[in-house]
XYZ file of C-alpha atoms in Angstrom:
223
model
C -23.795 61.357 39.593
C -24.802 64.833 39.419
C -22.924 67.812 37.642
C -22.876 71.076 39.340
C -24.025 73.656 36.792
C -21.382 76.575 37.110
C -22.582 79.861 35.617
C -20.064 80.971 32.934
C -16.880 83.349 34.021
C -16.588 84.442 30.731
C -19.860 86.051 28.600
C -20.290 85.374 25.413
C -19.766 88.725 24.473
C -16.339 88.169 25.218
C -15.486 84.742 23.999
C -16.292 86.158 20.598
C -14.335 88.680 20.884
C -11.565 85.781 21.436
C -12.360 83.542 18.735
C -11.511 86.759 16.680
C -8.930 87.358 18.151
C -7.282 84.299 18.012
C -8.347 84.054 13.829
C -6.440 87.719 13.108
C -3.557 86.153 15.460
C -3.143 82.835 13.146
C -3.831 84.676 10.114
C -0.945 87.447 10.801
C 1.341 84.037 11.665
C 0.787 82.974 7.922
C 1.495 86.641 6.360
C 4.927 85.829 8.490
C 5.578 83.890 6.173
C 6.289 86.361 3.355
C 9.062 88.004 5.626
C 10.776 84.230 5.894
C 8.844 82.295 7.947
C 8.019 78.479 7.648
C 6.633 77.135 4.282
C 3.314 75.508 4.022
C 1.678 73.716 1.320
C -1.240 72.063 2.858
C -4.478 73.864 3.378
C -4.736 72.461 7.227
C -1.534 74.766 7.563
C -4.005 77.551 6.722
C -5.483 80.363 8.979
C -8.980 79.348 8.216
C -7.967 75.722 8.718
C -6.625 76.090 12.132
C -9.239 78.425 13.702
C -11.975 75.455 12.686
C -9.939 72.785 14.171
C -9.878 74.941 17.266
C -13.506 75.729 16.953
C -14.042 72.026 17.034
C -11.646 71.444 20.100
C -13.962 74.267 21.734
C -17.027 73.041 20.878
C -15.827 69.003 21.938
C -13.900 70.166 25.139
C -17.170 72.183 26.250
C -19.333 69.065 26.220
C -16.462 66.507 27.705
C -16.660 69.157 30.682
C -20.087 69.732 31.351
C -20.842 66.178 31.145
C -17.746 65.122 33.361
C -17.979 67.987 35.965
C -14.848 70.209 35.030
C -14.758 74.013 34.720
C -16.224 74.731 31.453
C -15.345 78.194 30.878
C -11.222 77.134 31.796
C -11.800 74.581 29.645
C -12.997 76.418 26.528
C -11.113 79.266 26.945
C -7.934 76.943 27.094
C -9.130 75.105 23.845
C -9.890 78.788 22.155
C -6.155 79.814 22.789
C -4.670 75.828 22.879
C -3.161 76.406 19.000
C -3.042 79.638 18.478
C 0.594 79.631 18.125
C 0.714 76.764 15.840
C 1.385 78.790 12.665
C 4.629 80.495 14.046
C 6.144 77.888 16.363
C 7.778 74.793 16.239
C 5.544 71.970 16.564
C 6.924 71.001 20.320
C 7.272 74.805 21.242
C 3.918 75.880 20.116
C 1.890 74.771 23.043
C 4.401 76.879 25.240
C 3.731 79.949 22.874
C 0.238 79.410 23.155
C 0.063 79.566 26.477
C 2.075 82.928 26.396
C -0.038 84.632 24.028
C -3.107 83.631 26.661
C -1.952 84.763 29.374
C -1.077 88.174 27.552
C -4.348 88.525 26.364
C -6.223 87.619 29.806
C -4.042 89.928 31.470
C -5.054 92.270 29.335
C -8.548 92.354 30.562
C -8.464 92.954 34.412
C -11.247 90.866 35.104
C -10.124 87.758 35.050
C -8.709 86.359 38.348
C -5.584 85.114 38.396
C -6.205 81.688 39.412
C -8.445 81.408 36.476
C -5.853 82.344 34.024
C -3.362 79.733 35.556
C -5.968 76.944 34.901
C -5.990 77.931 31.305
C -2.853 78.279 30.795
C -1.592 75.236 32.026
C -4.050 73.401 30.404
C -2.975 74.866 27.332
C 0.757 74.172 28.194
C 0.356 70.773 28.852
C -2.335 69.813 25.615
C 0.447 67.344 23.751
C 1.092 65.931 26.825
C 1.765 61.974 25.627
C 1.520 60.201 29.264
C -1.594 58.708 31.103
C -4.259 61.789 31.203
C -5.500 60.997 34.874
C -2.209 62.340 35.919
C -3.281 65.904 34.930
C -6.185 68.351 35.922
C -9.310 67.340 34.833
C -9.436 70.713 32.350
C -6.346 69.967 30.978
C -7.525 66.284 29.868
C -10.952 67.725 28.580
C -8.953 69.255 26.200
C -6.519 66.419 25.431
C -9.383 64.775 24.526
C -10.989 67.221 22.270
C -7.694 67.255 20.256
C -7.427 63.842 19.652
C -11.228 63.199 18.819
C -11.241 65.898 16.322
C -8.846 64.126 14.027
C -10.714 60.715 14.061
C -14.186 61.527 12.416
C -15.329 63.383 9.696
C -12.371 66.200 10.459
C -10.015 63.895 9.985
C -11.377 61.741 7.205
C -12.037 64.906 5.096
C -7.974 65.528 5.617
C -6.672 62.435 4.667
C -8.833 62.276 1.290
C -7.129 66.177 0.770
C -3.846 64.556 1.125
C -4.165 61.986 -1.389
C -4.942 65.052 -4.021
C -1.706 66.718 -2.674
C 0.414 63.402 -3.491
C -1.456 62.968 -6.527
C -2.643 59.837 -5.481
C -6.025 58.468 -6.959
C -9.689 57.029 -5.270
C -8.207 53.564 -5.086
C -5.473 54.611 -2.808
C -8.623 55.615 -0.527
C -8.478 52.722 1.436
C -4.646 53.345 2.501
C -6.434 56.859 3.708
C -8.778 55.654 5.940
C -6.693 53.150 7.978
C -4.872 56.278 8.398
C -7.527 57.480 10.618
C -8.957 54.169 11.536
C -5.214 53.709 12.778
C -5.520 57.330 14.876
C -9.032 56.711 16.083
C -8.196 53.332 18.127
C -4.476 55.032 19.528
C -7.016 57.909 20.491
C -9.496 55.913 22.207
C -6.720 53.736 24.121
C -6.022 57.555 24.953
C -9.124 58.809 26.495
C -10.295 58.280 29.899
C -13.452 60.117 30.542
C -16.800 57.944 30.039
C -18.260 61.032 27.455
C -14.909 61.053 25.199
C -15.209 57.463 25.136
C -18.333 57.378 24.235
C -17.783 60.018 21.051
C -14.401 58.245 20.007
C -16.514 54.669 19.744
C -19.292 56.571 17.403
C -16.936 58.209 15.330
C -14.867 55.206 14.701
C -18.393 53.400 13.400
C -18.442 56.121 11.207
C -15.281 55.966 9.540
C -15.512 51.833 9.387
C -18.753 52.537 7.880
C -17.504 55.119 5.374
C -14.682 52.491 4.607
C -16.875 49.532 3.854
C -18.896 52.242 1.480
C -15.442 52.632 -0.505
C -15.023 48.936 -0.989
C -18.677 47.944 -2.006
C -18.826 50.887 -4.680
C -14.515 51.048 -5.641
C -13.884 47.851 -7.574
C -10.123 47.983 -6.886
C -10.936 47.830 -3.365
C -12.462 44.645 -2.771
């Protein structure tokens, strides 16, 4: 089936002027926390942290789209802004916040139609939706997707082996780890529903069996 190729609403120009946006946003959230806000002790609660996830969303929602025949540049932009709030809000308010701080900043810049910034900003408003993804605009799954695949490969892999140094666990605990994410990775493929996030959630998962089966050949108290 073919793909209409859309050129791109937004140049790139602009979208980098987002992305740094959106870092001095989460990185002003964590100096919050000096006037009272929310403790963190986990680097993945870090500025830095968060804008890669997000960079990773962007970069995984960008291809689901093209390759399934949704807007690209609502999709992207929605991923850019989709956890920008996460520092400062509550875990089931921040995709409400994010959507807020969106729209503030697309309405900042009169170009943007304003059908175009409703498109992002639900799709950013609705990203932890839990219930079947066909239900929502195809956008709004591209990015539902990109969340959940970026915490089943190396992402999230990398994480849980961080974790283990935080609960001063040792390399033999490893194991524990990665059924962790093996554990994530099959709940986010019985997620997904477009053929091309399907298709990434199935590699990544061979790579995280494979990383497994590389702990228990060379980890003696893993066999």
């Amino acid at each position: 089936m073919g793909v209409e190729i859309k050129e791109n609403r937004v140049p790139d120009t602009e979208f980098e002027e987002m992305k740094a946006f959106v870092f001095e946003y989460l990185a002003a959230s964590v100096g919050k926390e000096e006037e009272g806000g929310r403790m963190r002790w986990y680097p993945w609660h870090s500025a830095e942290y968060r804008h890669n996830h997000i960079l990773n969303v962007v970069d995984l929602a960008e291809e689901i789209a093209r390759k399934e025949g949704a807007d690209a540049d609502v999709t992207r932009v929605a991923a850019l802004f989709h956890d920008v709030a996460k520092l400062e809000a509550d875990q089931e308010l921040h995709a409400e916040a994010g959507a807020r701080v969106a729209r503030e900043y697309l309405e900042s810049r009169s170009e943007y139609p304003e059908s175009f910034i409703d498109q992002v900003c639900q799709a950013i408003e609705h990203h932890s939706y839990q219930g079947n993804l066909n239900d929502l605009a195809l956008e709004t799954q591209c990015l539902i997707e990109a969340d959940l695949l970026d915490k089943i490969g190396a992402n999230g892999t990398a994480l849980m082996l961080l974790r283990m140094g935080y609960e001063a666990r040792t390399h033999m605990d490893a194991d524990e780890m990665i059924d962790r994410v093996l554990e994530r990775g099959y709940d986010a493929a019985s997620r997904v529903r477009s053929d091309t996030a399907e298709s990434i959630a199935h590699q990544r998962l061979k790579r995280v069996k494979w990383f497994r089966e590389w702990l228990e050949d060379e980890i003696a108290a893993m066999g």
